[in-house]
mmCIF file of C-alpha atoms and ligand atoms in Angstrom:
data_model
loop_
_atom_site.group_PDB
_atom_site.id
_atom_site.type_symbol
_atom_site.label_atom_id
_atom_site.label_comp_id
_atom_site.label_asym_id
_atom_site.label_seq_id
_atom_site.Cartn_x
_atom_site.Cartn_y
_atom_site.Cartn_z
ATOM 1 C CA UNK A 1 17.750 -29.973 68.983
ATOM 2 C CA UNK A 2 21.536 -30.173 68.827
ATOM 3 C CA UNK A 3 23.373 -26.880 68.384
ATOM 4 C CA UNK A 4 26.742 -26.542 66.708
ATOM 5 C CA UNK A 5 29.051 -23.527 66.889
ATOM 6 C CA UNK A 6 31.531 -23.231 64.048
ATOM 7 C CA UNK A 7 30.720 -23.931 60.400
ATOM 8 C CA UNK A 8 34.175 -25.109 59.358
ATOM 9 C CA UNK A 9 34.974 -28.639 58.242
ATOM 10 C CA UNK A 10 34.380 -30.471 61.531
ATOM 11 C CA UNK A 11 31.312 -28.529 62.698
ATOM 12 C CA UNK A 12 29.617 -28.947 59.325
ATOM 13 C CA UNK A 13 30.474 -32.649 59.111
ATOM 14 C CA UNK A 14 29.040 -33.332 62.571
ATOM 15 C CA UNK A 15 25.941 -31.287 61.734
ATOM 16 C CA UNK A 16 25.339 -33.360 58.598
ATOM 17 C CA UNK A 17 25.894 -36.712 60.345
ATOM 18 C CA UNK A 18 23.577 -35.833 63.235
ATOM 19 C CA UNK A 19 20.864 -34.322 61.026
ATOM 20 C CA UNK A 20 20.876 -37.441 58.825
ATOM 21 C CA UNK A 21 19.180 -39.266 61.728
ATOM 22 C CA UNK A 22 16.176 -36.961 61.274
ATOM 23 C CA UNK A 23 16.674 -34.906 64.420
ATOM 24 C CA UNK A 24 16.815 -31.095 64.311
ATOM 25 C CA UNK A 25 20.341 -29.670 64.196
ATOM 26 C CA UNK A 26 21.155 -25.954 64.198
ATOM 27 C CA UNK A 27 24.535 -24.862 62.839
ATOM 28 C CA UNK A 28 25.662 -21.362 63.827
ATOM 29 C CA UNK A 29 27.957 -19.580 61.401
ATOM 30 C CA UNK A 30 29.630 -16.283 62.326
ATOM 31 C CA UNK A 31 30.128 -15.143 58.734
ATOM 32 C CA UNK A 32 26.954 -13.665 57.180
ATOM 33 C CA UNK A 33 27.924 -14.319 53.556
ATOM 34 C CA UNK A 34 28.876 -17.925 54.289
ATOM 35 C CA UNK A 35 25.669 -18.499 56.257
ATOM 36 C CA UNK A 36 23.505 -17.175 53.412
ATOM 37 C CA UNK A 37 25.462 -19.189 50.873
ATOM 38 C CA UNK A 38 24.991 -22.414 52.875
ATOM 39 C CA UNK A 39 21.302 -21.760 53.489
ATOM 40 C CA UNK A 40 20.741 -21.224 49.764
ATOM 41 C CA UNK A 41 22.940 -23.984 48.303
ATOM 42 C CA UNK A 42 22.292 -26.512 51.121
ATOM 43 C CA UNK A 43 25.951 -27.477 51.251
ATOM 44 C CA UNK A 44 29.134 -25.895 52.609
ATOM 45 C CA UNK A 45 30.942 -24.656 49.514
ATOM 46 C CA UNK A 46 34.103 -23.627 51.384
ATOM 47 C CA UNK A 47 34.749 -26.814 53.366
ATOM 48 C CA UNK A 48 32.615 -29.774 52.240
ATOM 49 C CA UNK A 49 31.236 -29.148 48.750
ATOM 50 C CA UNK A 50 30.365 -32.831 48.187
ATOM 51 C CA UNK A 51 28.138 -33.301 51.243
ATOM 52 C CA UNK A 52 24.525 -32.083 50.855
ATOM 53 C CA UNK A 53 22.631 -30.919 53.957
ATOM 54 C CA UNK A 54 19.813 -33.132 55.291
ATOM 55 C CA UNK A 55 16.416 -31.430 55.619
ATOM 56 C CA UNK A 56 16.600 -31.131 59.404
ATOM 57 C CA UNK A 57 19.834 -29.108 59.331
ATOM 58 C CA UNK A 58 19.161 -25.414 59.897
ATOM 59 C CA UNK A 59 21.764 -22.679 59.374
ATOM 60 C CA UNK A 60 21.559 -19.697 61.688
ATOM 61 C CA UNK A 61 23.361 -16.461 62.479
ATOM 62 C CA UNK A 62 21.371 -16.010 65.679
ATOM 63 C CA UNK A 63 23.666 -17.304 68.419
ATOM 64 C CA UNK A 64 20.804 -17.574 70.946
ATOM 65 C CA UNK A 65 19.254 -20.370 68.895
ATOM 66 C CA UNK A 66 22.049 -22.754 69.947
ATOM 67 C CA UNK A 67 22.270 -22.044 73.689
ATOM 68 C CA UNK A 68 19.607 -24.576 74.734
ATOM 69 C CA UNK A 69 18.596 -28.046 73.531
ATOM 70 C CA UNK A 70 20.229 -31.449 73.991
ATOM 71 C CA UNK A 71 23.821 -30.276 73.616
ATOM 72 C CA UNK A 72 25.956 -27.530 72.110
ATOM 73 C CA UNK A 73 28.960 -28.771 70.127
ATOM 74 C CA UNK A 74 31.772 -26.218 69.914
ATOM 75 C CA UNK A 75 33.766 -26.899 66.738
ATOM 76 C CA UNK A 76 36.139 -23.973 66.402
ATOM 77 C CA UNK A 77 39.949 -24.133 66.594
ATOM 78 C CA UNK A 78 41.141 -24.318 70.204
ATOM 79 C CA UNK A 79 43.081 -21.039 70.143
ATOM 80 C CA UNK A 80 39.825 -19.226 69.141
ATOM 81 C CA UNK A 81 37.454 -21.127 71.405
ATOM 82 C CA UNK A 82 37.631 -18.832 74.434
ATOM 83 C CA UNK A 83 36.614 -15.746 72.436
ATOM 84 C CA UNK A 84 34.025 -17.743 70.472
ATOM 85 C CA UNK A 85 32.121 -19.038 73.529
ATOM 86 C CA UNK A 86 32.342 -15.663 75.261
ATOM 87 C CA UNK A 87 29.613 -14.534 72.839
ATOM 88 C CA UNK A 88 27.162 -17.184 74.044
ATOM 89 C CA UNK A 89 25.890 -15.532 77.226
ATOM 90 C CA UNK A 90 23.691 -17.864 79.272
ATOM 91 C CA UNK A 91 23.943 -21.521 78.224
ATOM 92 C CA UNK A 92 21.330 -24.102 79.346
ATOM 93 C CA UNK A 93 22.837 -27.235 77.848
ATOM 94 C CA UNK A 94 26.092 -29.231 78.105
ATOM 95 C CA UNK A 95 28.936 -27.832 76.019
ATOM 96 C CA UNK A 96 30.888 -30.434 74.057
ATOM 97 C CA UNK A 97 34.333 -29.311 72.903
ATOM 98 C CA UNK A 98 34.984 -30.610 69.393
ATOM 99 C CA UNK A 99 38.554 -29.451 69.080
ATOM 100 C CA UNK A 100 42.082 -30.586 69.891
ATOM 101 C CA UNK A 101 44.886 -28.603 71.444
ATOM 102 C CA UNK A 102 46.399 -26.724 74.349
ATOM 103 C CA UNK A 103 45.772 -23.009 74.745
ATOM 104 C CA UNK A 104 48.979 -21.024 74.282
ATOM 105 C CA UNK A 105 48.148 -18.304 76.782
ATOM 106 C CA UNK A 106 47.090 -20.607 79.651
ATOM 107 C CA UNK A 107 48.363 -24.137 78.963
ATOM 108 C CA UNK A 108 44.770 -25.433 79.307
ATOM 109 C CA UNK A 109 42.998 -28.072 77.189
ATOM 110 C CA UNK A 110 39.538 -27.648 75.576
ATOM 111 C CA UNK A 111 37.382 -28.617 78.574
ATOM 112 C CA UNK A 112 39.337 -26.435 80.987
ATOM 113 C CA UNK A 113 39.141 -23.486 78.562
ATOM 114 C CA UNK A 114 35.341 -23.876 78.367
ATOM 115 C CA UNK A 115 35.028 -24.090 82.165
ATOM 116 C CA UNK A 116 37.308 -21.088 82.604
ATOM 117 C CA UNK A 117 35.374 -19.011 80.059
ATOM 118 C CA UNK A 118 31.868 -20.016 81.261
ATOM 119 C CA UNK A 119 32.068 -21.048 84.939
ATOM 120 C CA UNK A 120 29.377 -23.452 86.148
ATOM 121 C CA UNK A 121 28.576 -25.068 82.797
ATOM 122 C CA UNK A 122 28.568 -28.824 82.141
ATOM 123 C CA UNK A 123 31.340 -29.877 79.749
ATOM 124 C CA UNK A 124 32.503 -32.812 77.654
ATOM 125 C CA UNK A 125 34.872 -33.445 74.763
ATOM 126 C CA UNK A 126 34.326 -35.346 71.517
ATOM 127 C CA UNK A 127 37.623 -36.464 70.004
ATOM 128 C CA UNK A 128 39.231 -39.319 68.105
ATOM 129 C CA UNK A 129 40.269 -40.464 64.634
ATOM 130 C CA UNK A 130 37.853 -38.869 62.187
ATOM 131 C CA UNK A 131 38.363 -36.746 59.122
ATOM 132 C CA UNK A 132 35.478 -34.343 58.549
ATOM 133 C CA UNK A 133 35.237 -35.483 54.930
ATOM 134 C CA UNK A 134 34.655 -39.090 56.068
ATOM 135 C CA UNK A 135 32.026 -38.151 58.664
ATOM 136 C CA UNK A 136 30.182 -35.905 56.210
ATOM 137 C CA UNK A 137 29.657 -38.625 53.597
ATOM 138 C CA UNK A 138 28.646 -41.228 56.154
ATOM 139 C CA UNK A 139 31.755 -43.371 56.313
ATOM 140 C CA UNK A 140 31.938 -45.348 59.582
ATOM 141 C CA UNK A 141 33.815 -43.511 62.321
ATOM 142 C CA UNK A 142 34.465 -44.195 66.029
ATOM 143 C CA UNK A 143 35.165 -41.426 68.534
ATOM 144 C CA UNK A 144 35.635 -40.910 72.264
ATOM 145 C CA UNK A 145 33.113 -38.880 74.271
ATOM 146 C CA UNK A 146 34.751 -37.868 77.557
ATOM 147 C CA UNK A 147 32.717 -36.320 80.350
ATOM 148 C CA UNK A 148 33.678 -36.137 84.037
ATOM 149 C CA UNK A 149 30.058 -36.786 85.037
ATOM 150 C CA UNK A 150 29.231 -40.399 84.078
ATOM 151 C CA UNK A 151 25.468 -39.831 83.818
ATOM 152 C CA UNK A 152 25.791 -36.799 81.534
ATOM 153 C CA UNK A 153 28.441 -38.667 79.536
ATOM 154 C CA UNK A 154 26.102 -41.606 78.935
ATOM 155 C CA UNK A 155 23.280 -39.247 77.880
ATOM 156 C CA UNK A 156 25.579 -37.411 75.450
ATOM 157 C CA UNK A 157 26.930 -40.692 74.095
ATOM 158 C CA UNK A 158 23.425 -41.803 73.316
ATOM 159 C CA UNK A 159 22.335 -38.444 71.839
ATOM 160 C CA UNK A 160 25.389 -38.061 69.578
ATOM 161 C CA UNK A 161 25.751 -41.644 68.321
ATOM 162 C CA UNK A 162 24.419 -42.253 64.808
ATOM 163 C CA UNK A 163 24.417 -45.327 62.545
ATOM 164 C CA UNK A 164 27.789 -44.209 61.138
ATOM 165 C CA UNK A 165 29.248 -42.327 64.127
ATOM 166 C CA UNK A 166 29.968 -44.712 67.016
ATOM 167 C CA UNK A 167 30.877 -43.102 70.334
ATOM 168 C CA UNK A 168 32.746 -44.763 73.204
ATOM 169 C CA UNK A 169 32.542 -42.969 76.549
ATOM 170 C CA UNK A 170 34.973 -42.315 79.354
ATOM 171 C CA UNK A 171 35.155 -40.094 82.423
ATOM 172 C CA UNK A 172 38.878 -39.492 81.811
ATOM 173 C CA UNK A 173 38.665 -36.011 80.308
ATOM 174 C CA UNK A 174 42.371 -35.302 80.870
ATOM 175 C CA UNK A 175 43.437 -38.387 78.910
ATOM 176 C CA UNK A 176 41.060 -37.551 76.042
ATOM 177 C CA UNK A 177 42.201 -33.914 75.929
ATOM 178 C CA UNK A 178 45.906 -34.752 76.029
ATOM 179 C CA UNK A 179 45.734 -37.567 73.470
ATOM 180 C CA UNK A 180 43.917 -35.387 70.924
ATOM 181 C CA UNK A 181 46.205 -32.418 71.507
ATOM 182 C CA UNK A 182 49.524 -34.242 71.371
ATOM 183 C CA UNK A 183 48.858 -36.559 68.453
ATOM 184 C CA UNK A 184 48.774 -33.452 66.239
ATOM 185 C CA UNK A 185 52.296 -32.539 67.375
ATOM 186 C CA UNK A 186 53.472 -36.052 66.488
ATOM 187 C CA UNK A 187 51.714 -35.817 63.103
ATOM 188 C CA UNK A 188 53.770 -32.716 62.290
ATOM 189 C CA UNK A 189 56.924 -34.624 63.273
ATOM 190 C CA UNK A 190 55.970 -37.622 61.111
ATOM 191 C CA UNK A 191 55.132 -35.376 58.158
ATOM 192 C CA UNK A 192 58.541 -33.735 58.496
ATOM 193 C CA UNK A 193 60.237 -37.149 58.516
ATOM 194 C CA UNK A 194 58.472 -38.218 55.329
ATOM 195 C CA UNK A 195 58.862 -34.764 53.710
ATOM 196 C CA UNK A 196 62.607 -34.908 54.310
ATOM 197 C CA UNK A 197 62.773 -38.321 52.625
ATOM 198 C CA UNK A 198 63.803 -40.221 55.752
ATOM 199 C CA UNK A 199 61.457 -43.150 55.083
ATOM 200 C CA UNK A 200 58.769 -45.255 56.712
ATOM 201 C CA UNK A 201 61.099 -46.834 59.306
ATOM 202 C CA UNK A 202 61.957 -43.405 60.687
ATOM 203 C CA UNK A 203 58.252 -42.502 60.719
ATOM 204 C CA UNK A 204 57.405 -45.644 62.726
ATOM 205 C CA UNK A 205 60.158 -44.769 65.201
ATOM 206 C CA UNK A 206 58.861 -41.178 65.485
ATOM 207 C CA UNK A 207 55.285 -42.356 66.053
ATOM 208 C CA UNK A 208 56.369 -44.816 68.733
ATOM 209 C CA UNK A 209 58.672 -42.427 70.567
ATOM 210 C CA UNK A 210 55.975 -39.765 70.150
ATOM 211 C CA UNK A 211 53.516 -42.073 71.870
ATOM 212 C CA UNK A 212 56.091 -42.542 74.659
ATOM 213 C CA UNK A 213 56.075 -38.735 75.105
ATOM 214 C CA UNK A 214 52.269 -38.747 75.188
ATOM 215 C CA UNK A 215 52.352 -41.383 77.935
ATOM 216 C CA UNK A 216 55.031 -39.494 79.880
ATOM 217 C CA UNK A 217 52.968 -36.294 79.874
ATOM 218 C CA UNK A 218 49.744 -38.174 80.487
ATOM 219 C CA UNK A 219 51.122 -39.893 83.581
ATOM 220 C CA UNK A 220 52.253 -36.562 85.037
ATOM 221 C CA UNK A 221 48.855 -34.921 84.456
ATOM 222 C CA UNK A 222 46.776 -37.879 85.692
ATOM 223 C CA UNK A 223 45.554 -39.343 82.376
ATOM 224 C CA UNK A 224 44.633 -43.032 82.313
ATOM 225 C CA UNK A 225 46.888 -45.237 80.184
ATOM 226 C CA UNK A 226 43.905 -47.003 78.592
ATOM 227 C CA UNK A 227 42.548 -43.647 77.411
ATOM 228 C CA UNK A 228 45.881 -42.758 75.810
ATOM 229 C CA UNK A 229 45.919 -46.208 74.151
ATOM 230 C CA UNK A 230 42.324 -45.702 72.939
ATOM 231 C CA UNK A 231 40.669 -43.848 70.070
ATOM 232 C CA UNK A 232 41.450 -40.350 71.327
ATOM 233 C CA UNK A 233 45.180 -41.114 71.708
ATOM 234 C CA UNK A 234 46.741 -44.000 69.820
ATOM 235 C CA UNK A 235 43.814 -44.220 67.386
ATOM 236 C CA UNK A 236 44.092 -40.599 66.302
ATOM 237 C CA UNK A 237 47.901 -40.789 66.334
ATOM 238 C CA UNK A 238 47.727 -43.659 63.839
ATOM 239 C CA UNK A 239 45.364 -41.728 61.549
ATOM 240 C CA UNK A 240 47.101 -38.372 61.495
ATOM 241 C CA UNK A 241 50.691 -39.661 61.361
ATOM 242 C CA UNK A 242 49.977 -41.770 58.279
ATOM 243 C CA UNK A 243 47.429 -39.887 56.168
ATOM 244 C CA UNK A 244 48.145 -37.179 53.605
ATOM 245 C CA UNK A 245 44.665 -35.795 54.422
ATOM 246 C CA UNK A 246 45.824 -34.559 57.851
ATOM 247 C CA UNK A 247 46.619 -30.841 57.873
ATOM 248 C CA UNK A 248 49.099 -31.337 60.715
ATOM 249 C CA UNK A 249 50.874 -34.013 58.704
ATOM 250 C CA UNK A 250 50.774 -31.710 55.650
ATOM 251 C CA UNK A 251 52.476 -28.914 57.617
ATOM 252 C CA UNK A 252 55.138 -31.454 58.613
ATOM 253 C CA UNK A 253 55.596 -32.494 54.971
ATOM 254 C CA UNK A 254 56.171 -28.828 54.048
ATOM 255 C CA UNK A 255 58.674 -28.371 56.883
ATOM 256 C CA UNK A 256 60.546 -31.499 55.817
ATOM 257 C CA UNK A 257 60.650 -30.315 52.205
ATOM 258 C CA UNK A 258 61.511 -26.756 53.294
ATOM 259 C CA UNK A 259 58.458 -25.420 51.445
ATOM 260 C CA UNK A 260 56.065 -22.603 52.380
ATOM 261 C CA UNK A 261 52.767 -23.649 54.052
ATOM 262 C CA UNK A 262 49.495 -21.674 53.779
ATOM 263 C CA UNK A 263 49.083 -19.959 57.207
ATOM 264 C CA UNK A 264 45.267 -19.813 56.790
ATOM 265 C CA UNK A 265 44.961 -23.601 57.134
ATOM 266 C CA UNK A 266 43.961 -24.793 60.627
ATOM 267 C CA UNK A 267 46.923 -26.703 62.139
ATOM 268 C CA UNK A 268 46.313 -27.193 65.857
ATOM 269 C CA UNK A 269 49.623 -28.975 66.502
ATOM 270 C CA UNK A 270 51.790 -25.910 65.872
ATOM 271 C CA UNK A 271 50.509 -23.830 68.812
ATOM 272 C CA UNK A 272 50.054 -26.973 70.917
ATOM 273 C CA UNK A 273 53.720 -27.934 70.499
ATOM 274 C CA UNK A 274 54.737 -24.491 71.694
ATOM 275 C CA UNK A 275 52.343 -24.582 74.650
ATOM 276 C CA UNK A 276 53.511 -28.060 75.671
ATOM 277 C CA UNK A 277 57.214 -27.173 75.259
ATOM 278 C CA UNK A 278 56.704 -24.250 77.634
ATOM 279 C CA UNK A 279 55.022 -26.520 80.209
ATOM 280 C CA UNK A 280 57.760 -29.152 79.795
ATOM 281 C CA UNK A 281 60.573 -26.631 80.307
ATOM 282 C CA UNK A 282 58.850 -25.218 83.410
ATOM 283 C CA UNK A 283 58.336 -28.674 84.918
ATOM 284 C CA UNK A 284 61.539 -30.349 83.758
ATOM 285 C CA UNK A 285 59.807 -32.944 81.531
ATOM 286 C CA UNK A 286 61.910 -34.434 78.706
ATOM 287 C CA UNK A 287 59.924 -34.116 75.445
ATOM 288 C CA UNK A 288 62.464 -34.231 72.613
ATOM 289 C CA UNK A 289 60.015 -34.667 69.730
ATOM 290 C CA UNK A 290 57.620 -31.972 70.957
ATOM 291 C CA UNK A 291 60.556 -29.605 71.471
ATOM 292 C CA UNK A 292 61.866 -30.387 67.980
ATOM 293 C CA UNK A 293 58.464 -29.666 66.418
ATOM 294 C CA UNK A 294 58.302 -26.350 68.281
ATOM 295 C CA UNK A 295 61.719 -25.371 66.957
ATOM 296 C CA UNK A 296 60.958 -26.518 63.404
ATOM 297 C CA UNK A 297 57.698 -24.543 63.335
ATOM 298 C CA UNK A 298 59.319 -21.370 64.691
ATOM 299 C CA UNK A 299 62.245 -21.805 62.286
ATOM 300 C CA UNK A 300 64.957 -22.022 64.935
ATOM 301 C CA UNK A 301 66.259 -25.370 63.636
ATOM 302 C CA UNK A 302 66.472 -27.115 60.277
ATOM 303 C CA UNK A 303 65.206 -30.625 59.630
ATOM 304 C CA UNK A 304 68.817 -31.810 59.136
ATOM 305 C CA UNK A 305 69.987 -30.388 62.477
ATOM 306 C CA UNK A 306 66.834 -31.661 64.214
ATOM 307 C CA UNK A 307 67.459 -35.240 63.077
ATOM 308 C CA UNK A 308 71.104 -35.057 64.130
ATOM 309 C CA UNK A 309 70.122 -33.756 67.570
ATOM 310 C CA UNK A 310 67.534 -36.528 68.066
ATOM 311 C CA UNK A 311 69.857 -39.301 66.838
ATOM 312 C CA UNK A 312 72.777 -38.269 69.055
ATOM 313 C CA UNK A 313 70.880 -37.982 72.343
ATOM 314 C CA UNK A 314 72.319 -40.110 75.164
ATOM 315 C CA UNK A 315 71.456 -43.796 74.761
ATOM 316 C CA UNK A 316 68.778 -45.014 77.198
ATOM 317 C CA UNK A 317 66.389 -47.845 78.078
ATOM 318 C CA UNK A 318 63.143 -47.988 76.095
HETATM 319 N N1 LIG B 1 38.640 -31.124 59.989
HETATM 320 C C1 LIG B 1 38.714 -32.341 60.570
HETATM 321 O O1 LIG B 1 38.799 -33.371 59.875
HETATM 322 C C2 LIG B 1 38.680 -32.459 62.062
HETATM 323 C C3 LIG B 1 38.876 -31.375 62.885
HETATM 324 N N2 LIG B 1 38.878 -31.530 64.228
HETATM 325 C C4 LIG B 1 39.097 -30.403 65.110
HETATM 326 O O2 LIG B 1 38.036 -29.484 64.966
HETATM 327 C C5 LIG B 1 38.482 -28.180 65.332
HETATM 328 C C6 LIG B 1 38.015 -27.224 64.248
HETATM 329 O O3 LIG B 1 38.697 -27.594 63.072
HETATM 330 P P1 LIG B 1 38.077 -27.499 61.629
HETATM 331 O O4 LIG B 1 36.609 -27.444 61.641
HETATM 332 O O5 LIG B 1 38.713 -28.545 60.819
HETATM 333 O O6 LIG B 1 38.676 -26.087 61.194
HETATM 334 P P2 LIG B 1 38.264 -25.215 59.954
HETATM 335 O O7 LIG B 1 39.437 -24.355 59.649
HETATM 336 O O8 LIG B 1 37.724 -26.071 58.881
HETATM 337 O O9 LIG B 1 37.052 -24.321 60.499
HETATM 338 C C7 LIG B 1 37.149 -23.521 61.629
HETATM 339 C C8 LIG B 1 35.849 -22.761 61.763
HETATM 340 O O10 LIG B 1 35.858 -22.069 62.998
HETATM 341 C C9 LIG B 1 35.354 -20.776 62.770
HETATM 342 N N3 LIG B 1 35.877 -19.886 63.794
HETATM 343 C C10 LIG B 1 37.165 -19.568 64.033
HETATM 344 N N4 LIG B 1 37.237 -18.686 65.047
HETATM 345 C C11 LIG B 1 35.967 -18.455 65.456
HETATM 346 C C12 LIG B 1 35.393 -17.627 66.443
HETATM 347 N N5 LIG B 1 36.141 -16.879 67.237
HETATM 348 N N6 LIG B 1 34.059 -17.621 66.548
HETATM 349 C C13 LIG B 1 33.307 -18.391 65.764
HETATM 350 N N7 LIG B 1 33.782 -19.192 64.812
HETATM 351 C C14 LIG B 1 35.106 -19.225 64.660
HETATM 352 C C15 LIG B 1 35.854 -20.415 61.376
HETATM 353 O O11 LIG B 1 35.084 -19.369 60.814
HETATM 354 C C16 LIG B 1 35.656 -21.728 60.655
HETATM 355 O O12 LIG B 1 34.349 -21.836 60.172
HETATM 356 C C17 LIG B 1 40.015 -28.283 65.451
HETATM 357 O O13 LIG B 1 40.379 -28.323 66.786
HETATM 358 C C18 LIG B 1 40.347 -29.598 64.784
HETATM 359 O O14 LIG B 1 41.501 -30.204 65.345
HETATM 360 C C19 LIG B 1 38.651 -32.739 64.805
HETATM 361 C C20 LIG B 1 38.439 -33.848 64.046
HETATM 362 C C21 LIG B 1 38.432 -33.793 62.608
HETATM 363 O O1 LIG B 2 42.034 -34.558 63.968
HETATM 364 C C1 LIG B 2 41.868 -34.948 62.847
HETATM 365 C C2 LIG B 2 41.501 -36.334 62.541
HETATM 366 O O2 LIG B 2 41.138 -37.051 63.670
HETATM 367 C C3 LIG B 2 42.093 -34.042 61.721
HETATM 368 O O3 LIG B 2 43.447 -33.906 61.570
HETATM 369 P P1 LIG B 2 44.062 -32.568 60.998
HETATM 370 O O4 LIG B 2 43.593 -31.435 61.863
HETATM 371 O O5 LIG B 2 45.540 -32.792 61.061
HETATM 372 O O6 LIG B 2 43.578 -32.430 59.586
#
């Protein structure tokens, strides 16, 4: 049995993809009304109305039903993950973080938050270019499974791969965490560029210089360059900086157009930009795009001033 915590878009999509292979999957939902609705309708009305549940997908409100088995996938937004997993109690299975970001209060990524919240557990992260809507309807998707322990990583890779969900493995958890977290910040920046009408050339420049920031941070924190250039970094950067389906990109579009954005929508890059800007200021790391996104999101700069600031920085080598 594979357990999944979090019945939002990503948790539900993974549950459907894994259950389609015929194995038992248990999806825990914290909201009683939503759980009953899903159990009755056999689809997730709120997040994925077009993706019916396979027979082997069970919906539960009993959190103890997901604490053992092959793996427990934690698919809740990063800023809520610490409080979410605190409800689990004893866990007898590896925990796989299925989220992207840096915790505002601690500066930690998903794996470190899990290990901090539940000391002694085995952890991994599943991350990479994949919209929930694509996974749920069985479109082909490739992701990175990062686990510090190579043997556990290989076992998780095998358990979580399906005919449409292809997993590559790595032991570089820092690279996988950082790539997934930071590409969302760059997606906000690219959305803002397009929203402000600055064009595709400016977006390509923002993506590329954004990737340079990802590499700069990654090098400092010990990430491997091939991980950052892989699915969890460059791959996800390419998806979210160019697709209207990305919520981070959509927030950027709204910022660029100076429109209001629905605060209920999950946008991991907003808090992550702030967390990373704080780390960068403390450690003297130059992250102009991340800093600009932080200031745009908090409303302390306008898109016009932000562009002027970025374009008039001292000239340098690439
Ligand atoms: N939606 C997508 O296409 C993808 C999302 N992700 C990542 O997955 C993570 C989750 O995002 P989504 O599922 O899209 O968000 P979502 O907004 O669709 O759903 C979030 C779910 O988490 C639940 N939740 C929030 N706080 C909780 C708590 N304290 N305890 C229990 N449950 C809680 C909510 O009730 C909701 O069901 C994010 O880090 C996101 O970056 C990754 C790849 C694709
Ligand atoms: O991470 C994602 C795709 O890989 C989903 O992106 P958004 O959270 O921006 O929608």
